[in-house]
PDB file of C-alpha atoms in Angstrom:
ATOM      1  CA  UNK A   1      13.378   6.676 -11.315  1.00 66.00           C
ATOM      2  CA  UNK A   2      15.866   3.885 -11.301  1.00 77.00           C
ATOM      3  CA  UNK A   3      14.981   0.456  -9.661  1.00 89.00           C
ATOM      4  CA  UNK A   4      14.228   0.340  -5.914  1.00 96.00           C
ATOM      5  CA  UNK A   5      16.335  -1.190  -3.425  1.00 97.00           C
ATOM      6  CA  UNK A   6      14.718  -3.671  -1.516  1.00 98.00           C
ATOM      7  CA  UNK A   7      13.690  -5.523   1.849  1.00 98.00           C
ATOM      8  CA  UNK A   8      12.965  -9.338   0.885  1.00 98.00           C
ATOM      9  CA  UNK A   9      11.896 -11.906   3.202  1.00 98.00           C
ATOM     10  CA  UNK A  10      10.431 -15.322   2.620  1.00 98.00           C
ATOM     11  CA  UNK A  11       8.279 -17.251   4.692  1.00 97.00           C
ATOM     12  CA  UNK A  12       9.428 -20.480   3.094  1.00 96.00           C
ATOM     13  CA  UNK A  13      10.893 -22.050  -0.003  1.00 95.00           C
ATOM     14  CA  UNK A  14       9.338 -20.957  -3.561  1.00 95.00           C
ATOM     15  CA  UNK A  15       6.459 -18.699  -2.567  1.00 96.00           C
ATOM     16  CA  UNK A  16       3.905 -18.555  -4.686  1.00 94.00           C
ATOM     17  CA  UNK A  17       2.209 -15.465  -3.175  1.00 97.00           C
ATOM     18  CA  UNK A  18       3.896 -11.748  -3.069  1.00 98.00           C
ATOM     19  CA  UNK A  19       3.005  -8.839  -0.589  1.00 98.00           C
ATOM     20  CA  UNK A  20       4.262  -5.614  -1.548  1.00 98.00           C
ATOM     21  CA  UNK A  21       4.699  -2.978   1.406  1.00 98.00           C
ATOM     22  CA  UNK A  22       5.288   0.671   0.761  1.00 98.00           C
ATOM     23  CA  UNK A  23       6.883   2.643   3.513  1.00 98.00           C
ATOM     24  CA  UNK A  24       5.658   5.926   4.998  1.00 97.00           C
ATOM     25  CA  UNK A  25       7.681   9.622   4.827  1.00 96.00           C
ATOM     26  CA  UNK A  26      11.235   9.742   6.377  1.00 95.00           C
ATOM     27  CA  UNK A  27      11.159   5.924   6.733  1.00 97.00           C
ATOM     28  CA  UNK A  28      12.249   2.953   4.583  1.00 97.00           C
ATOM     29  CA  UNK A  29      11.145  -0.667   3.972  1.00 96.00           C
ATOM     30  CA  UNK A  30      12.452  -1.761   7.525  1.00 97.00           C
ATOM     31  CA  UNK A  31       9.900  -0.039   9.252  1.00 96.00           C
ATOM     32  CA  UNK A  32       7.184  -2.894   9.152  1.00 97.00           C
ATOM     33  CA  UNK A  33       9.421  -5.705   8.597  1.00 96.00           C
ATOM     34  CA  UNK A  34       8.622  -6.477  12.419  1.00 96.00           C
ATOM     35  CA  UNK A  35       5.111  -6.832  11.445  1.00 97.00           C
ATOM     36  CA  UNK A  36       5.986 -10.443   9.336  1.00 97.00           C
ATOM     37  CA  UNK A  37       6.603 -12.529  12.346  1.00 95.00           C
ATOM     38  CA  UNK A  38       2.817 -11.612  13.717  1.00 95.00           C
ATOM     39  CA  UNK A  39       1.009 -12.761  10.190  1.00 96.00           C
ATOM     40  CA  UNK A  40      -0.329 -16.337  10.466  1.00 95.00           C
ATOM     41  CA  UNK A  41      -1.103 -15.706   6.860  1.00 93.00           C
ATOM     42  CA  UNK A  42       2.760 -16.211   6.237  1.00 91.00           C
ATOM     43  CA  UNK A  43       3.154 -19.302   8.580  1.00 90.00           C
ATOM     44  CA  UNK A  44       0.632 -21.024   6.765  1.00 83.00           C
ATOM     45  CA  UNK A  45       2.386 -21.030   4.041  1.00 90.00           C
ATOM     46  CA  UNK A  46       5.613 -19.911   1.575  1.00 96.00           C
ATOM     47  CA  UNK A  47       4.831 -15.872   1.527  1.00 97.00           C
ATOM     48  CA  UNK A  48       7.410 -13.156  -0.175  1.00 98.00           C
ATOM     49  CA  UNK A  49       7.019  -9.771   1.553  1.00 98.00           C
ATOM     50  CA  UNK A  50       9.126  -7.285  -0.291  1.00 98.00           C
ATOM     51  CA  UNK A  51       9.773  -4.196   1.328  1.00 98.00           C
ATOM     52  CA  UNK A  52      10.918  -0.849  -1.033  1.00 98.00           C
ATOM     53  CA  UNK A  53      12.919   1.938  -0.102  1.00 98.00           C
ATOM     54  CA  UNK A  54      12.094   5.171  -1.253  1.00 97.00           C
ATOM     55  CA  UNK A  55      14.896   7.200  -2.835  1.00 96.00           C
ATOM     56  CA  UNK A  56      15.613  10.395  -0.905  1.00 96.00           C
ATOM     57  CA  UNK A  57      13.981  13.262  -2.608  1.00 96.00           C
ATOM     58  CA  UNK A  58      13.662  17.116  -1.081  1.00 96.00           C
ATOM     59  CA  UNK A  59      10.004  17.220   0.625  1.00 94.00           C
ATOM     60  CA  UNK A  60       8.762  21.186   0.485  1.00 92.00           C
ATOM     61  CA  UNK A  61       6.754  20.741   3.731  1.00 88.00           C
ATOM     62  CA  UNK A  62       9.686  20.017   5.986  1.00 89.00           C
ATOM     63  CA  UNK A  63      11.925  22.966   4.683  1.00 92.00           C
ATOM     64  CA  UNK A  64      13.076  21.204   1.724  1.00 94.00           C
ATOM     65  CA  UNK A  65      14.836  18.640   3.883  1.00 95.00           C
ATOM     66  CA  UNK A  66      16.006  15.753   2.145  1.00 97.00           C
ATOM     67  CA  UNK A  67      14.469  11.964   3.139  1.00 97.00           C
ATOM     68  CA  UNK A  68      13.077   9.116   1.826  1.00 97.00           C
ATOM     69  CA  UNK A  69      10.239  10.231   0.174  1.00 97.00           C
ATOM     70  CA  UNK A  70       7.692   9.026  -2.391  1.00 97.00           C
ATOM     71  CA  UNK A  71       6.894  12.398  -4.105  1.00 96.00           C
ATOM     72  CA  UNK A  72       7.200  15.427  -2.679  1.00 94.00           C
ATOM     73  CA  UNK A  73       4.207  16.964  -0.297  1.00 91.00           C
ATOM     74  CA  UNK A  74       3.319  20.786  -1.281  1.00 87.00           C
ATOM     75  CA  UNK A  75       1.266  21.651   1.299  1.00 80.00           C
ATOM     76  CA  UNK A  76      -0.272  20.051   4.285  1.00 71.00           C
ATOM     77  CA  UNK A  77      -3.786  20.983   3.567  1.00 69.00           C
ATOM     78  CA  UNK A  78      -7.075  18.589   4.019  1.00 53.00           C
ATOM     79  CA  UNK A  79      -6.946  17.924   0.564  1.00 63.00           C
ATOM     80  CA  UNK A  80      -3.079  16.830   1.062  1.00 66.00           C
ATOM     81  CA  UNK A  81      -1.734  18.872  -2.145  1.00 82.00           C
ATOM     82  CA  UNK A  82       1.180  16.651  -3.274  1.00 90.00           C
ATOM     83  CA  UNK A  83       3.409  16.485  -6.453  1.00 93.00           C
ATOM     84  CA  UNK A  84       1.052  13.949  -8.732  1.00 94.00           C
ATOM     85  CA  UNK A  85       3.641  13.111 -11.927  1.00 95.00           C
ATOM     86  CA  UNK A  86       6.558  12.091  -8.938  1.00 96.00           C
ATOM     87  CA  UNK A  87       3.937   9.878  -7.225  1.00 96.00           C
ATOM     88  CA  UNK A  88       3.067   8.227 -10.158  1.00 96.00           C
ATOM     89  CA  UNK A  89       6.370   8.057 -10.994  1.00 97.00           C
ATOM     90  CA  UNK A  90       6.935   6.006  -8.059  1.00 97.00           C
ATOM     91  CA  UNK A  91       3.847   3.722  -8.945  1.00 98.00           C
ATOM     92  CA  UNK A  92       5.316   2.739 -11.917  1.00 97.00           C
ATOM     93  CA  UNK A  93       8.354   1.813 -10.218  1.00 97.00           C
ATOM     94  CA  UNK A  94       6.632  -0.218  -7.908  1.00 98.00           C
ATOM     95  CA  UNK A  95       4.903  -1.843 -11.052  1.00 98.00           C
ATOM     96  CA  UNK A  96       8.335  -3.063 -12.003  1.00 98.00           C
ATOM     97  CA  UNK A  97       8.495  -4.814  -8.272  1.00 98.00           C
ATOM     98  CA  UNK A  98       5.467  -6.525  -9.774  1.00 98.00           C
ATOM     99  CA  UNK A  99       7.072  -7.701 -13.325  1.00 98.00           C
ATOM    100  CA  UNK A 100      10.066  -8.759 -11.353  1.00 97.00           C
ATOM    101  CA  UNK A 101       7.834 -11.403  -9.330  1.00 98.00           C
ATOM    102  CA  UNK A 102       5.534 -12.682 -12.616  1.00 97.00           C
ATOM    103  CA  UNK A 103       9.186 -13.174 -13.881  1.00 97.00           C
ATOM    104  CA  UNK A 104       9.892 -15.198 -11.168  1.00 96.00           C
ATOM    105  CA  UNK A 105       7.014 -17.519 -11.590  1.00 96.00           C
ATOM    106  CA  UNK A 106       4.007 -15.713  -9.250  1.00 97.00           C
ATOM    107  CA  UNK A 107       0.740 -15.244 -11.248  1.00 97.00           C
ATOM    108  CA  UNK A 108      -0.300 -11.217 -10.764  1.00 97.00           C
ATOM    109  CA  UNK A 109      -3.758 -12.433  -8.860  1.00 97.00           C
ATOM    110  CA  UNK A 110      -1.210 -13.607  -6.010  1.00 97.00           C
ATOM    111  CA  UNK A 111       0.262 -10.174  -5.390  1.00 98.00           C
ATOM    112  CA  UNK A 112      -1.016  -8.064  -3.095  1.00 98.00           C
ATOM    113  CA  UNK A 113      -0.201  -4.387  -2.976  1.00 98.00           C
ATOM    114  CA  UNK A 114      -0.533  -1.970   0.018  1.00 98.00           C
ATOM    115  CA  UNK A 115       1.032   0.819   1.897  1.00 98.00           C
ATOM    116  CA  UNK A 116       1.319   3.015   4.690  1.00 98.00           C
ATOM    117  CA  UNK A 117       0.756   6.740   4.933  1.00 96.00           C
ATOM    118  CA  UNK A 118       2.431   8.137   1.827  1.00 95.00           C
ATOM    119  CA  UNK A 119       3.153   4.718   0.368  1.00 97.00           C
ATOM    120  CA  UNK A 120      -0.187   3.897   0.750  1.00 98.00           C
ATOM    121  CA  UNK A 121      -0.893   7.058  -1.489  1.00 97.00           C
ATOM    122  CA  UNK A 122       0.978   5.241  -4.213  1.00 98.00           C
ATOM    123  CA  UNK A 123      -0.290   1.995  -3.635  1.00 98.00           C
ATOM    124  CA  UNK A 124      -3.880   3.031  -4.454  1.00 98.00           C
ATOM    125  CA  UNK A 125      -2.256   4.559  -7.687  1.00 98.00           C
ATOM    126  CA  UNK A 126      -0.348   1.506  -8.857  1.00 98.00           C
ATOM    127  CA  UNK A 127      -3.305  -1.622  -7.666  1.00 98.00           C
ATOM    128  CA  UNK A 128      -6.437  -0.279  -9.064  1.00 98.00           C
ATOM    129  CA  UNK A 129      -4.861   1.254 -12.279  1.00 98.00           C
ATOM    130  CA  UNK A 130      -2.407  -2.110 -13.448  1.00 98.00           C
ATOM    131  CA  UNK A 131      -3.191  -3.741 -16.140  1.00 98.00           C
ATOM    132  CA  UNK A 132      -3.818  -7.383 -14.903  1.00 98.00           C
ATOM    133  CA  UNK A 133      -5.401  -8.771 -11.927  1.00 98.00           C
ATOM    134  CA  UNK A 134      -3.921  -8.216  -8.469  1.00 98.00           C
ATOM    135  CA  UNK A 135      -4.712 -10.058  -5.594  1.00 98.00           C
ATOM    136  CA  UNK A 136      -5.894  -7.189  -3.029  1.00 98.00           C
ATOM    137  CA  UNK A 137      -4.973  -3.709  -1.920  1.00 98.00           C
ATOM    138  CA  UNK A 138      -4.546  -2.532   1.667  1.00 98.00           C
ATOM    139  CA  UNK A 139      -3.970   1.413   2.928  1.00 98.00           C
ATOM    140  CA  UNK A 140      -3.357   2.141   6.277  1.00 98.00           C
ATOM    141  CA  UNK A 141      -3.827   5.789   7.611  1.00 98.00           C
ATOM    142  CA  UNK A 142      -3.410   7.019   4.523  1.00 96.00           C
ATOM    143  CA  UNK A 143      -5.368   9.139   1.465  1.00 95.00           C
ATOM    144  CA  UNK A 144      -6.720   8.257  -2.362  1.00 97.00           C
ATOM    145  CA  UNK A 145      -4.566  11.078  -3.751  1.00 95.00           C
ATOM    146  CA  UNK A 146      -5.051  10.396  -7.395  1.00 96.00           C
ATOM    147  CA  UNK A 147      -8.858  10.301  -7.131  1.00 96.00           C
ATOM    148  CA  UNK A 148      -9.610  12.319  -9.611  1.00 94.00           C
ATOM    149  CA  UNK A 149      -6.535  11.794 -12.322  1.00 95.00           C
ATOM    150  CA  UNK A 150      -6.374   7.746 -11.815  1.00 97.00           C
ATOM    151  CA  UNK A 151      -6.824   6.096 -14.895  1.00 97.00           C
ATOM    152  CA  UNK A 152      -8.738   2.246 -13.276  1.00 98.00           C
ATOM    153  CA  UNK A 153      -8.212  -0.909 -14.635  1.00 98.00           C
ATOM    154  CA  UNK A 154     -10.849  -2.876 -15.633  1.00 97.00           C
ATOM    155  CA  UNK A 155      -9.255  -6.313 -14.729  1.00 98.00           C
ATOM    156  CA  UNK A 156      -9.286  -4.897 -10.996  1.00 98.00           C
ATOM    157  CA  UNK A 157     -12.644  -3.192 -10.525  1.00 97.00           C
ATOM    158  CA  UNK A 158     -13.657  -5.605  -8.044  1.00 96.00           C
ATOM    159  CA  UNK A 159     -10.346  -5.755  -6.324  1.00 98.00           C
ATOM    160  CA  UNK A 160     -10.251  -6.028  -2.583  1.00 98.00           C
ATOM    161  CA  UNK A 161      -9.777  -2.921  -0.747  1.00 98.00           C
ATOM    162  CA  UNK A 162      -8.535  -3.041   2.896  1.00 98.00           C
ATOM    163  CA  UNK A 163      -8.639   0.453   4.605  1.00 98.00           C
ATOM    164  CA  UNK A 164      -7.328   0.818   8.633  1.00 98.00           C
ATOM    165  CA  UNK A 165      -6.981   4.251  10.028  1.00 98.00           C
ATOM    166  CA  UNK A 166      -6.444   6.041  13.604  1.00 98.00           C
ATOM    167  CA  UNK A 167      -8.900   8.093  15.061  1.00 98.00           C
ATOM    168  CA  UNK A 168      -6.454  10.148  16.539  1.00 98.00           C
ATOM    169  CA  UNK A 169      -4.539  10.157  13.903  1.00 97.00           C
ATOM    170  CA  UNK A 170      -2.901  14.033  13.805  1.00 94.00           C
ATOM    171  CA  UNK A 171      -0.912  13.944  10.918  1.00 92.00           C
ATOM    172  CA  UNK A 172      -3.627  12.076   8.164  1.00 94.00           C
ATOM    173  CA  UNK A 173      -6.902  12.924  10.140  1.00 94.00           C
ATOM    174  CA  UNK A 174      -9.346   9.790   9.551  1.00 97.00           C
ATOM    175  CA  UNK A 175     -11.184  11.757   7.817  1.00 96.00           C
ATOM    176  CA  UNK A 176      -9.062  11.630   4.651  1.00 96.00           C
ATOM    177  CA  UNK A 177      -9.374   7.629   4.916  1.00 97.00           C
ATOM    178  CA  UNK A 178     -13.112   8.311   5.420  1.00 97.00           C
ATOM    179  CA  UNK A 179     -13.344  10.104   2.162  1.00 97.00           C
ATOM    180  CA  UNK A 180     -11.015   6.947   0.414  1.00 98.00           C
ATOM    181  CA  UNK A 181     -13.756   4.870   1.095  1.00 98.00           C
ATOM    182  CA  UNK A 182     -16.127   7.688  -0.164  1.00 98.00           C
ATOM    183  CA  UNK A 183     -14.076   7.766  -3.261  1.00 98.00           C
ATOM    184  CA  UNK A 184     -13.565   4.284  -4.081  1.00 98.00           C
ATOM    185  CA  UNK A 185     -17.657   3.534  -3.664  1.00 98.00           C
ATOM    186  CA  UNK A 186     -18.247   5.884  -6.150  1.00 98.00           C
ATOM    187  CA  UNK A 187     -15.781   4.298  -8.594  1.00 98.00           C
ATOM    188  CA  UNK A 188     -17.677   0.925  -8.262  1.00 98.00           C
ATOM    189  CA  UNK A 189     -15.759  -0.679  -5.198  1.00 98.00           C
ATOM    190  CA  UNK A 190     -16.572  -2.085  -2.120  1.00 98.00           C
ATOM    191  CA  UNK A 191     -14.029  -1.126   0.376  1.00 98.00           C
ATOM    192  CA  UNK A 192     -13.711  -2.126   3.836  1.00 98.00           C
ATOM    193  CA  UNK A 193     -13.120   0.372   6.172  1.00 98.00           C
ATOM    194  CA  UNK A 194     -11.501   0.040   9.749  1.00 98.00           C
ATOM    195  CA  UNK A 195     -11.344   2.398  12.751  1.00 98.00           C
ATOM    196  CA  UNK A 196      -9.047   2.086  15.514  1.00 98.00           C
ATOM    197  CA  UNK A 197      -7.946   3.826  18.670  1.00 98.00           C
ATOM    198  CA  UNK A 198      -4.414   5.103  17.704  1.00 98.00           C
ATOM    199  CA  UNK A 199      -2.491   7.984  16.368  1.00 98.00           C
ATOM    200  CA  UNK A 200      -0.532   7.888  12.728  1.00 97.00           C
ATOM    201  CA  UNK A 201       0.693   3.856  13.661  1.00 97.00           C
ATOM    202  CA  UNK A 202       0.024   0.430  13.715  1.00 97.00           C
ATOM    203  CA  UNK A 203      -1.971  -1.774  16.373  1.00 97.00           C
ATOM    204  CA  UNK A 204      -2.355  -5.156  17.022  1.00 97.00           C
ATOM    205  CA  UNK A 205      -5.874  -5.165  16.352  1.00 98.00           C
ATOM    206  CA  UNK A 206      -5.231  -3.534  12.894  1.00 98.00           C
ATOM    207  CA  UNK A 207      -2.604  -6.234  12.258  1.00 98.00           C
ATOM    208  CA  UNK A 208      -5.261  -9.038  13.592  1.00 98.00           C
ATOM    209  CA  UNK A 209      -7.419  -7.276  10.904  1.00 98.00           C
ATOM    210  CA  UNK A 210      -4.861  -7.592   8.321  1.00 98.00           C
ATOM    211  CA  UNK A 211      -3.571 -10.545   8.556  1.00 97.00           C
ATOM    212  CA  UNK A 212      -7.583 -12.251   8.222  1.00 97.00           C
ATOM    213  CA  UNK A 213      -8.092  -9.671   5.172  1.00 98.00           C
ATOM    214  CA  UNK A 214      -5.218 -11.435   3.301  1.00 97.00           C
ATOM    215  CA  UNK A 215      -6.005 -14.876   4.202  1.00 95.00           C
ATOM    216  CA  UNK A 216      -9.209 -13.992   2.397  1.00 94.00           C
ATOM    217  CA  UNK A 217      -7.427 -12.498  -0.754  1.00 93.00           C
ATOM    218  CA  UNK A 218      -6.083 -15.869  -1.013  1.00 80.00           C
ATOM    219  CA  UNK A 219      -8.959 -17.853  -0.964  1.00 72.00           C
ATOM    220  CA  UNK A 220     -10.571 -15.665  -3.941  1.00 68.00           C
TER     221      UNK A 220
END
């Protein structure tokens, strides 16, 4: 995969802490740039949220139409059966997101990684299997796709976990983020799980939730 085009946008001069946001399906890093403005965690202080686009890619479960896409979805079973090399294909492109900003002077313990729906599939992937410390994870109405072929990283095995989910959510039924948490408690971490009265979206309340979840990754 060749680098990702990017959304950038700093909360103030010389940030010292990066959030990395991974769209869903069909979408692109715009979609939660509104989000930014609502974070006291960025008014607080100098925060770069950086914003991927996914390259456009054929997706077999809408008729081979071509979108922005992450890997491509097989089948839209429970068990979400999706193509496993792409999506970690896609993590490690992320990863290079993450070189870029140690480059540029943030320490890896001050980047926090998360995603939405199918880019929270590949955040998962790419935060609890990199090699260094990362500053926290969040997934939001999204699945732990790579379960059972992730390969963890021992510098993040206490790593928080942030996971917010819609319980009428009719596209990833909570009960997918139900059995993330599941999943990630039997690998040794602590997840926090949050339920909220919405479809496949965001809420204020989730954002409320968010935003105090990465004020706390910062004071680790």
């Amino acid at each position: 995969m060749t680098a990702l085009d990017t959304l950038q946008i700093d909360t103030g001069d010389h940030p010292e802490i990066t959030v990395i946001w991974l769209h869903g399906l069909g979408a692109s890093g715009h979609d939660f740039e509104p989000v930014v403005p609502e974070l006291a965690f960025g008014k607080g202080r100098p925060v770069r949220f950086i914003f991927p686009h996914a390259p456009d890619m054929p997706v077999t479960v809408n008729g081979g139409m071509v979108m922005p896409a992450w890997y491509d979805i097989l089948a839209m079973d429970i068990d979400r059966k999706v193509d496993e090399p792409q999506l970690k294909v896609s993590a490690r492109a992320v990863a290079r997101l993450i070189e870029q900003e140690r480059d540029r002077g943030v320490a890896s313990e001050n980047i926090i990684i998360g995603g939405f729906s199918q880019g929270g599939a590949v955040a998962y992937e790419l935060a609890l299997s990199y090699p260094e410390r990362l500053g926290g994870l969040f997934a939001l109405s999204t699945y732990y796709a790579t379960a059972e072929t992730i390969e963890l990283s021992e510098p993040n095995r206490e790593l928080p976990v942030f996971i917010g989910h819609g319980r009428f959510d009719p596209i990833v039924p909570e009960s997918l983020g139900q059995a993330a948490k599941t999943q990630l408690e039997s690998q040794g971490f602590q997840p926090e799980f949050h339920s909220y009265g919405m479809d496949h979206s965001l809420c204020l309340e989730e954002i409320r939730d968010l935003d105090s979840f990465l004020e706390r990754c910062r004071e680790q």
